[in-house]
Coordinates of C-alpha atoms in Angstrom, one line a residue:
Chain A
X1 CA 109.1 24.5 262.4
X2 CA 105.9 24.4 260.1
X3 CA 102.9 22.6 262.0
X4 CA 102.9 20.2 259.4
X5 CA 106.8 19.3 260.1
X6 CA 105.4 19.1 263.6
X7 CA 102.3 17.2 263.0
X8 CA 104.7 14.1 261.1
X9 CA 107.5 14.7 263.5
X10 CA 105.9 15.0 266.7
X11 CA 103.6 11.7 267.4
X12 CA 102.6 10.4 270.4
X13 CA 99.8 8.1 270.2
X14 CA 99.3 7.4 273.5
X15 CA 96.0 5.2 273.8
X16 CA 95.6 2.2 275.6
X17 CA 94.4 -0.9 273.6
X18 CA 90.9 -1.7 275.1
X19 CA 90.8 -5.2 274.1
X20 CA 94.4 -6.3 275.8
X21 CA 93.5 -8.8 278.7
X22 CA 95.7 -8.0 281.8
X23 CA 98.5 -10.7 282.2
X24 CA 98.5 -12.1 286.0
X25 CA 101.9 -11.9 287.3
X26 CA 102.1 -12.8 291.2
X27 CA 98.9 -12.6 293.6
X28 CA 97.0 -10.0 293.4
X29 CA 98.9 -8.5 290.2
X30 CA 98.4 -8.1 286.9
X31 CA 99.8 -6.2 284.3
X32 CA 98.8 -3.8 281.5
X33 CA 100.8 -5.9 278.5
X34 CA 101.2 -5.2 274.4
X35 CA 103.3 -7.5 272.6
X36 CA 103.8 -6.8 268.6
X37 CA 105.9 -8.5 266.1
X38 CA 107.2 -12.4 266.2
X39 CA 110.7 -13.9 266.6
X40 CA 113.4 -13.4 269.7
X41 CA 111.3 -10.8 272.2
X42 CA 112.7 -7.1 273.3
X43 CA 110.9 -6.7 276.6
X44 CA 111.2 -2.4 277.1
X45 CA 111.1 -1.0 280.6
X46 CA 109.3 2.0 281.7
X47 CA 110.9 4.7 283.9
X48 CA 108.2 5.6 285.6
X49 CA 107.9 9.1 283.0
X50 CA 106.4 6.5 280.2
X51 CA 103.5 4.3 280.3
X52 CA 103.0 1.1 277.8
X53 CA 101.4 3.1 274.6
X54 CA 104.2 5.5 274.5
X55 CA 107.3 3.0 273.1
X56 CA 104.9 2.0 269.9
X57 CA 106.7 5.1 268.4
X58 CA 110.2 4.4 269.7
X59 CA 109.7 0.0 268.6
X60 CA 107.7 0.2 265.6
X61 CA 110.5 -0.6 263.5
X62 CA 111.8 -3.2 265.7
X63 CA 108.8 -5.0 265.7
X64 CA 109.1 -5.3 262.2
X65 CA 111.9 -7.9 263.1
X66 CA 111.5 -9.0 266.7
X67 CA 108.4 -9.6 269.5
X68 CA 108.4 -6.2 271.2
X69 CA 106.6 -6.6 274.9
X70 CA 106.0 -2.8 276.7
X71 CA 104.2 -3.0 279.5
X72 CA 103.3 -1.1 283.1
X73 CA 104.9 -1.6 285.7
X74 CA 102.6 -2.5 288.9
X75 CA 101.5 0.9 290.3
X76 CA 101.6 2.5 287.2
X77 CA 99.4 2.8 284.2
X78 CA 96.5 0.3 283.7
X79 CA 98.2 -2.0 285.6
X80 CA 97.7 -3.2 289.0
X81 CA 97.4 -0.2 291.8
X82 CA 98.8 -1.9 295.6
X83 CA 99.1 0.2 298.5
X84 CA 103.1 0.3 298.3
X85 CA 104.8 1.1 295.7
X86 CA 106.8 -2.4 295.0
X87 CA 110.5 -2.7 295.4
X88 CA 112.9 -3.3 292.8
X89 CA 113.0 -7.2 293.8
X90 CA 108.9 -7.4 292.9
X91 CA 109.5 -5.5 290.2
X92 CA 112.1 -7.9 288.6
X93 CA 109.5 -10.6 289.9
X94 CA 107.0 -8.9 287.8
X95 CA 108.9 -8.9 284.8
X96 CA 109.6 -12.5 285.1
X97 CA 105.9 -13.8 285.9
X98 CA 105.4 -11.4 282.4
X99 CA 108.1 -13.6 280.4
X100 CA 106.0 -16.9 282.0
X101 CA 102.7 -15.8 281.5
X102 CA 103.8 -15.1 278.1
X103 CA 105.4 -18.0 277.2
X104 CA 108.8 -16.1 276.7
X105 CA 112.3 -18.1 277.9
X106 CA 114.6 -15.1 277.5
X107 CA 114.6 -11.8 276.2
X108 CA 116.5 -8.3 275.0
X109 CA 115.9 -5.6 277.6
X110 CA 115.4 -2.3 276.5
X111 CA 116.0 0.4 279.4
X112 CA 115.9 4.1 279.7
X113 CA 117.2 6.4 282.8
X114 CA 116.0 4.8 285.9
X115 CA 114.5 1.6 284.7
X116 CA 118.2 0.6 283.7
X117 CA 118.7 -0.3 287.5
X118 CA 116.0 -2.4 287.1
X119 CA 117.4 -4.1 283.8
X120 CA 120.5 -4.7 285.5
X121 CA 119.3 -6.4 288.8
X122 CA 117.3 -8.8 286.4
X123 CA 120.1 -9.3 284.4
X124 CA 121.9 -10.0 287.6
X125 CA 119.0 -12.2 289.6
X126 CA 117.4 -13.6 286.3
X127 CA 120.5 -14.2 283.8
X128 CA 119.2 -17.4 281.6
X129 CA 116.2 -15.0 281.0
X130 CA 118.0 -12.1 279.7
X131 CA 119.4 -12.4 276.3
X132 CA 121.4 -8.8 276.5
X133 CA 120.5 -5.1 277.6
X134 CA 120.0 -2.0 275.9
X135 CA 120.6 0.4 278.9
X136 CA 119.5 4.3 277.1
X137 CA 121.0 7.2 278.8
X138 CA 121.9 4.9 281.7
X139 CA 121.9 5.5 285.7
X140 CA 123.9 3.3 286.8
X141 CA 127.9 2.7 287.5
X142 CA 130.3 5.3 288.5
X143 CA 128.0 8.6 288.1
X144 CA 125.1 7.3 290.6
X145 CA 125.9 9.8 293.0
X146 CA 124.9 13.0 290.4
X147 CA 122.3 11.2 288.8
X148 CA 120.5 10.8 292.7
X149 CA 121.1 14.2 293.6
X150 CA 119.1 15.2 290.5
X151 CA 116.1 13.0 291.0
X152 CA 115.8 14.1 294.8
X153 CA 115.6 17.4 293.5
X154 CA 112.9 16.7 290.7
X155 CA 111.3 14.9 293.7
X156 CA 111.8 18.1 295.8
X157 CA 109.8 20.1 292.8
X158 CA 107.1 17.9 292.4
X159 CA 106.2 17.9 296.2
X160 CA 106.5 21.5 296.7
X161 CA 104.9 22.6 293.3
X162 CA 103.2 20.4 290.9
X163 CA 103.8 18.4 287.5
X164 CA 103.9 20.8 285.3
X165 CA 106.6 23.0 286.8
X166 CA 108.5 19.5 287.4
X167 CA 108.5 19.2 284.1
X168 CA 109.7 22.7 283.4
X169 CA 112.5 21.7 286.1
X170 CA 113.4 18.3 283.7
X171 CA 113.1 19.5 280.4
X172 CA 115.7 21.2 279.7
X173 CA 117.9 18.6 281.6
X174 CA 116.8 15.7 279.5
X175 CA 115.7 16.9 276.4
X176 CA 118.4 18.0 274.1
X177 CA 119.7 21.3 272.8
X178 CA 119.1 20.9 269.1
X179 CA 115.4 19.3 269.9
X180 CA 114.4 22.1 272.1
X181 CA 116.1 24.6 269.4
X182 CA 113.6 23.0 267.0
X183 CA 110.8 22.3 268.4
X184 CA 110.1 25.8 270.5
X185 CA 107.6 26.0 273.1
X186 CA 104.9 24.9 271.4
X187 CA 106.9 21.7 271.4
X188 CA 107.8 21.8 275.4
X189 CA 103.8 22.2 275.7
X190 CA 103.1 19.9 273.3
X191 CA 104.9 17.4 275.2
X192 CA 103.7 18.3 278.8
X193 CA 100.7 17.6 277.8
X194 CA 102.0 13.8 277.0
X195 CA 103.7 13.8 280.4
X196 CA 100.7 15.0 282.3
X197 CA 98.5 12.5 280.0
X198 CA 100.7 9.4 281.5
X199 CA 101.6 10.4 284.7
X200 CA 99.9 11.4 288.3
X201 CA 101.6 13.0 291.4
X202 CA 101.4 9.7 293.0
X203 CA 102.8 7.8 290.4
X204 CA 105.9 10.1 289.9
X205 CA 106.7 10.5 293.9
X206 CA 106.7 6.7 294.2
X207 CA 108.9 6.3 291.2
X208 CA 111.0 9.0 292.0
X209 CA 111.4 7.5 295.7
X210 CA 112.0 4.4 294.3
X211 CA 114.4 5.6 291.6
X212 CA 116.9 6.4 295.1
X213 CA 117.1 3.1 296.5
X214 CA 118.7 0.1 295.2
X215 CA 122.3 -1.1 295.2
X216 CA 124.7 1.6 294.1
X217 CA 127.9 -0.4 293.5
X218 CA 129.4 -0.2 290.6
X219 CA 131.1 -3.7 290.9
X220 CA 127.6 -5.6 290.0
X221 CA 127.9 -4.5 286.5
X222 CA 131.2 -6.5 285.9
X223 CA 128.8 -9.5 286.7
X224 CA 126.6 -9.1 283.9
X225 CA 127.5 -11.4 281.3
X226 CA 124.7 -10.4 279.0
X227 CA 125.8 -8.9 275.8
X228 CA 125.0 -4.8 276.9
X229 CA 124.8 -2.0 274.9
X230 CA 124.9 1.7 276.1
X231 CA 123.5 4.1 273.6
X232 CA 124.0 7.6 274.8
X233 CA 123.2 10.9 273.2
X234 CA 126.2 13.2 273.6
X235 CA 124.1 15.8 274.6
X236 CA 123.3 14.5 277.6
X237 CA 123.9 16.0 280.7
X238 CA 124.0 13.1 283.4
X239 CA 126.9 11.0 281.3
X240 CA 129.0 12.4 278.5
X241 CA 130.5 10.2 275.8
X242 CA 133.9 9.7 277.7
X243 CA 131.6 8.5 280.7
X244 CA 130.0 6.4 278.7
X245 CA 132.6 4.1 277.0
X246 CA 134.1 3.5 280.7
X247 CA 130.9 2.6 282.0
X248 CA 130.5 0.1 278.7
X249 CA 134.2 -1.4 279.4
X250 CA 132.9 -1.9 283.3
X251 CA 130.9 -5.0 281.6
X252 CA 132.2 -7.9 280.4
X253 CA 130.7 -8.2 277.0
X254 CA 129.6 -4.3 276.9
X255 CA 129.7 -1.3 274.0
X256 CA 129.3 2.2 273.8
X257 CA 127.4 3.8 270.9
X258 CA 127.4 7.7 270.7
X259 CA 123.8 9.5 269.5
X260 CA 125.4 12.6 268.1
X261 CA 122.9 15.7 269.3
X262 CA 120.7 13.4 271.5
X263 CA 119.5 14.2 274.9
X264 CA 119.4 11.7 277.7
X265 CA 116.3 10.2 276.3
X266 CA 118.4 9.7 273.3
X267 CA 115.4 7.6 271.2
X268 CA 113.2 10.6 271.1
X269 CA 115.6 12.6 269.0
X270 CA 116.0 9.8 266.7
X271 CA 113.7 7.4 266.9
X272 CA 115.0 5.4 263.7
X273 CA 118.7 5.4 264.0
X274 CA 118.1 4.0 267.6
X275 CA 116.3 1.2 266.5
X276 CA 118.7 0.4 263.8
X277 CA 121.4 0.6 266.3
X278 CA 119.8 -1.7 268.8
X279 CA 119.1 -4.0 265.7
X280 CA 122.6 -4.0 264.6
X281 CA 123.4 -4.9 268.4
X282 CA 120.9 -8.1 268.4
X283 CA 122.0 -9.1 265.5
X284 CA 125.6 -9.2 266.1
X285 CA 124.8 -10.5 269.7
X286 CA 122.7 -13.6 268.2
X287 CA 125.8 -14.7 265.6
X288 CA 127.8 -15.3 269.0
X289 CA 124.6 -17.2 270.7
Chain B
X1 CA 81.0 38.3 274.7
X2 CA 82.8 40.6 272.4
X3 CA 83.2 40.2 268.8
X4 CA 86.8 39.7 269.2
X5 CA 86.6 36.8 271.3
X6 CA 84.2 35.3 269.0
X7 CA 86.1 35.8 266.0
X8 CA 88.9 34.8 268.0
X9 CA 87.4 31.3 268.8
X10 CA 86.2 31.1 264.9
X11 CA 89.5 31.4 263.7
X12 CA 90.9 28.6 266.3
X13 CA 88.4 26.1 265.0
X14 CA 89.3 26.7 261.6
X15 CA 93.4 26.0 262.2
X16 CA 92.3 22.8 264.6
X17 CA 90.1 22.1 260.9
X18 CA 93.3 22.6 259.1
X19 CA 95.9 20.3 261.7
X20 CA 93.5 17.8 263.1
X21 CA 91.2 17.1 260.6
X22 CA 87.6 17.9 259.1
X23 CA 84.9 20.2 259.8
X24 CA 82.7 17.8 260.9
X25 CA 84.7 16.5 264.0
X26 CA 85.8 19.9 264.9
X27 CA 82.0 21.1 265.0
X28 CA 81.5 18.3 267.6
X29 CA 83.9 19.9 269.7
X30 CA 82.4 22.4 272.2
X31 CA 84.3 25.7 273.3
X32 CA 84.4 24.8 276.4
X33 CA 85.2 21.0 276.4
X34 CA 88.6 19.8 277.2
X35 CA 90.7 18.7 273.5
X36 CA 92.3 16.1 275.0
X37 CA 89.1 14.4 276.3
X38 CA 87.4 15.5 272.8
X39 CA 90.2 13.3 271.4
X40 CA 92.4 15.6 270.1
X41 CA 96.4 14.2 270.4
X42 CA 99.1 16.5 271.9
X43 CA 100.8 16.1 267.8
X44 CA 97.5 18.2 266.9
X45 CA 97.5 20.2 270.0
X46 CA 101.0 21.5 268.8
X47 CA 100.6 22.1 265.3
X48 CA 97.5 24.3 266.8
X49 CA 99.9 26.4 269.3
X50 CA 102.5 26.5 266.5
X51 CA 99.4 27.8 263.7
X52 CA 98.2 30.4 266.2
X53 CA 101.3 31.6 266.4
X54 CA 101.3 32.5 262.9
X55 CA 97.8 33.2 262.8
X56 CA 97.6 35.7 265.7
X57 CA 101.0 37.0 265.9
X58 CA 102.3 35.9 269.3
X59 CA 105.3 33.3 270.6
X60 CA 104.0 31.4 273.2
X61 CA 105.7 31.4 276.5
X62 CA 107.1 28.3 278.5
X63 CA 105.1 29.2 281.7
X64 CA 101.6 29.2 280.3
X65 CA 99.5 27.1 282.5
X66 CA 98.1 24.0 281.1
X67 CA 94.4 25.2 281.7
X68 CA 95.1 27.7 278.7
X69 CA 95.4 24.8 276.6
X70 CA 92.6 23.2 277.8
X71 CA 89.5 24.2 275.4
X72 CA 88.7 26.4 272.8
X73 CA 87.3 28.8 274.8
X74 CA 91.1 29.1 277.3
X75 CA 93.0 29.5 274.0
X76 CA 90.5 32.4 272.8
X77 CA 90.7 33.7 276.6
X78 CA 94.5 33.6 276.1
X79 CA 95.0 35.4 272.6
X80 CA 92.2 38.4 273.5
X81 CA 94.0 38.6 276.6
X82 CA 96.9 39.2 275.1
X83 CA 95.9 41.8 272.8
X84 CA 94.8 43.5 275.9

């Protein structure tokens, strides 16, 4: 690839927006908060690998459409830094004192890898405030077990070495063939630096360590009556496609969509046909509201 | 400092010139100051690593340490270095 295909293709602007007050979500937390567009919100959740800035890339279209909200989840990013790392429940607590504070009665969520547990237990505790899920290269259901095993041993890497050989232990597990064909190593570097950019050591262990607690069962998901959608690259290595449409059928009002190629971050191979499939998904969703 | 390291550094500024963007921003940037806190984005900081390539006549490898990438002067370090 030229470095001009890279320089269009490969954009992370991954600034924070000086003039964004913090929103106040429970004492003694606030939250780093961007909200773009107008109409029915999409509310995306980090997985403790992004910060806030890096979904403009992956919602700009959307927000052409919709009210997209990213924001940090406490401990992480600009937002609020507590001595523990908050459980799941204070998490979904968060995200709820977000939807408040911003004047927001229900929303889309938009979840990748671990943060889909999180989706799913507000889905589950919150359900008049969750208008459907968008659950990207899901974590949950049946395959919990594997997907565990592989974040203890990212975890392992990262304590016994540092960042950047944990991310030369996860990138070729979640980034996908044809992407890392493509883009070469100056594309793995140029993405380690991104990763480095929006992550410590700290914040990484306490997600990670976070990322293996939380109710495994897979009966929960059959109580989500939210509209869900599971897009899933069939390249990726934690569900395949077959995986995937089970996992969809396990909710009552869920789909499958197959990204042919895509890794198990399945917007950063193609940013544009995700959002058009998570558009088609809303829209469809909101004719049965 | 040998010539080749200086030429090697010239060279660099002029392909950051040619991704990132005019002379005048790039001759703000010091050898030894760190790109990313000069402002340069990792989209830049590729099409650099993928221009040297071409320019120098090397592949990059996966294990380079991040403090290669660091400044003007670490990628310099890392091309004479290579030529041996």
């Amino acid at each position: 690839m030229s470095a001009d295909a890279v320089q269009d293709e490969y954009y992370h602007d991954l600034s924070y927006r000086e003039d964004t007050p913090l929103v106040r979500t429970r004492e003694g937390v606030e939250l780093y908060c961007e909200s773009t567009g107008e109409g029915i919100a999409i509310t995306t959740l980090n997985n403790f690998f992004f910060t806030a800035p890096f979904w403009r890339d992956y919602t700009d279209e959307l927000a052409k459409h919709y009210r997209v909200v990213s924001y940090d989840l406490c401990n992480h990013g600009h937002s609020t830094r507590l001595g523990q790392e908050p459980a799941w429940e204070e998490h979904a607590a968060d995200l709820v004192g977000l939807l408040d504070a911003l004047e927001i009665d229900s929303t889309y969520l938009l979840a990748s890898s671990a943060s889909t547990q999180l989706a799913r237990d507000v889905a589950l505790t919150y359900p008049d405030r969750v208008r459907g899920l968008v659950l990207a290269g899901p974590v949950v259901g049946p395959q919990i077990r594997r997907h565990r095993m592989l974040q203890r041993a990212w975890l392992r890497t990262l304590n016994s070495h540092d960042i950047p050989v944990l991310f030369s232990h996860m990138y070729p597990e979640f980034v996908s063939t044809q992407m890392i064909e493509e883009y070469g190593v100056p594309g793995f570097l140029g993405l380690r630096e991104s990763f480095l950019a929006m992550s410590t050591p700290e914040e990484l262990n306490n997600g990670l360590t976070l990322a293996q607690q939380g109710d495994p069962s897979t009966e929960l998901l059959t109580r989500i009556q939210a509209p869900t959608l599971i897009a899933l690259g069939d390249d990726d290595i934690l569900l395949g496609p077959t995986a995937g449409h089970e996992l969809a059928a396990l909710f009552p009002n869920g789909r499958c969509a197959i990204m042919p190629k895509a890794g198990h971050v399945p917007f950063l191979d193609d940013p544009v046909g995700f959002q058009e499939l998570v558009h088609k998904f809303i829209d469809e969703a909101e004719e049965h509201v | 400092m040998s010539d080749t390291a200086v030429e090697v550094r010239r060279r660099i500024r002029e392909l950051l010139v040619d991704v990132f963007g005019g002379p005048s921003f790039v001759s703000t940037v010091h050898d030894a100051v760190s790109l990313r806190e000069a402002g340069v984005p990792s989209t830049a900081l590729v099409a650099l690593l993928v221009a040297m390539e071409d320019a120098f006549g090397f592949e990059w490898a996966d294990d380079v340490r991040p403090e290669v990438l660091r400044s003007i002067d670490s990628l310099a370090g890392h091309v004479v270095a290579l030529r041996g």
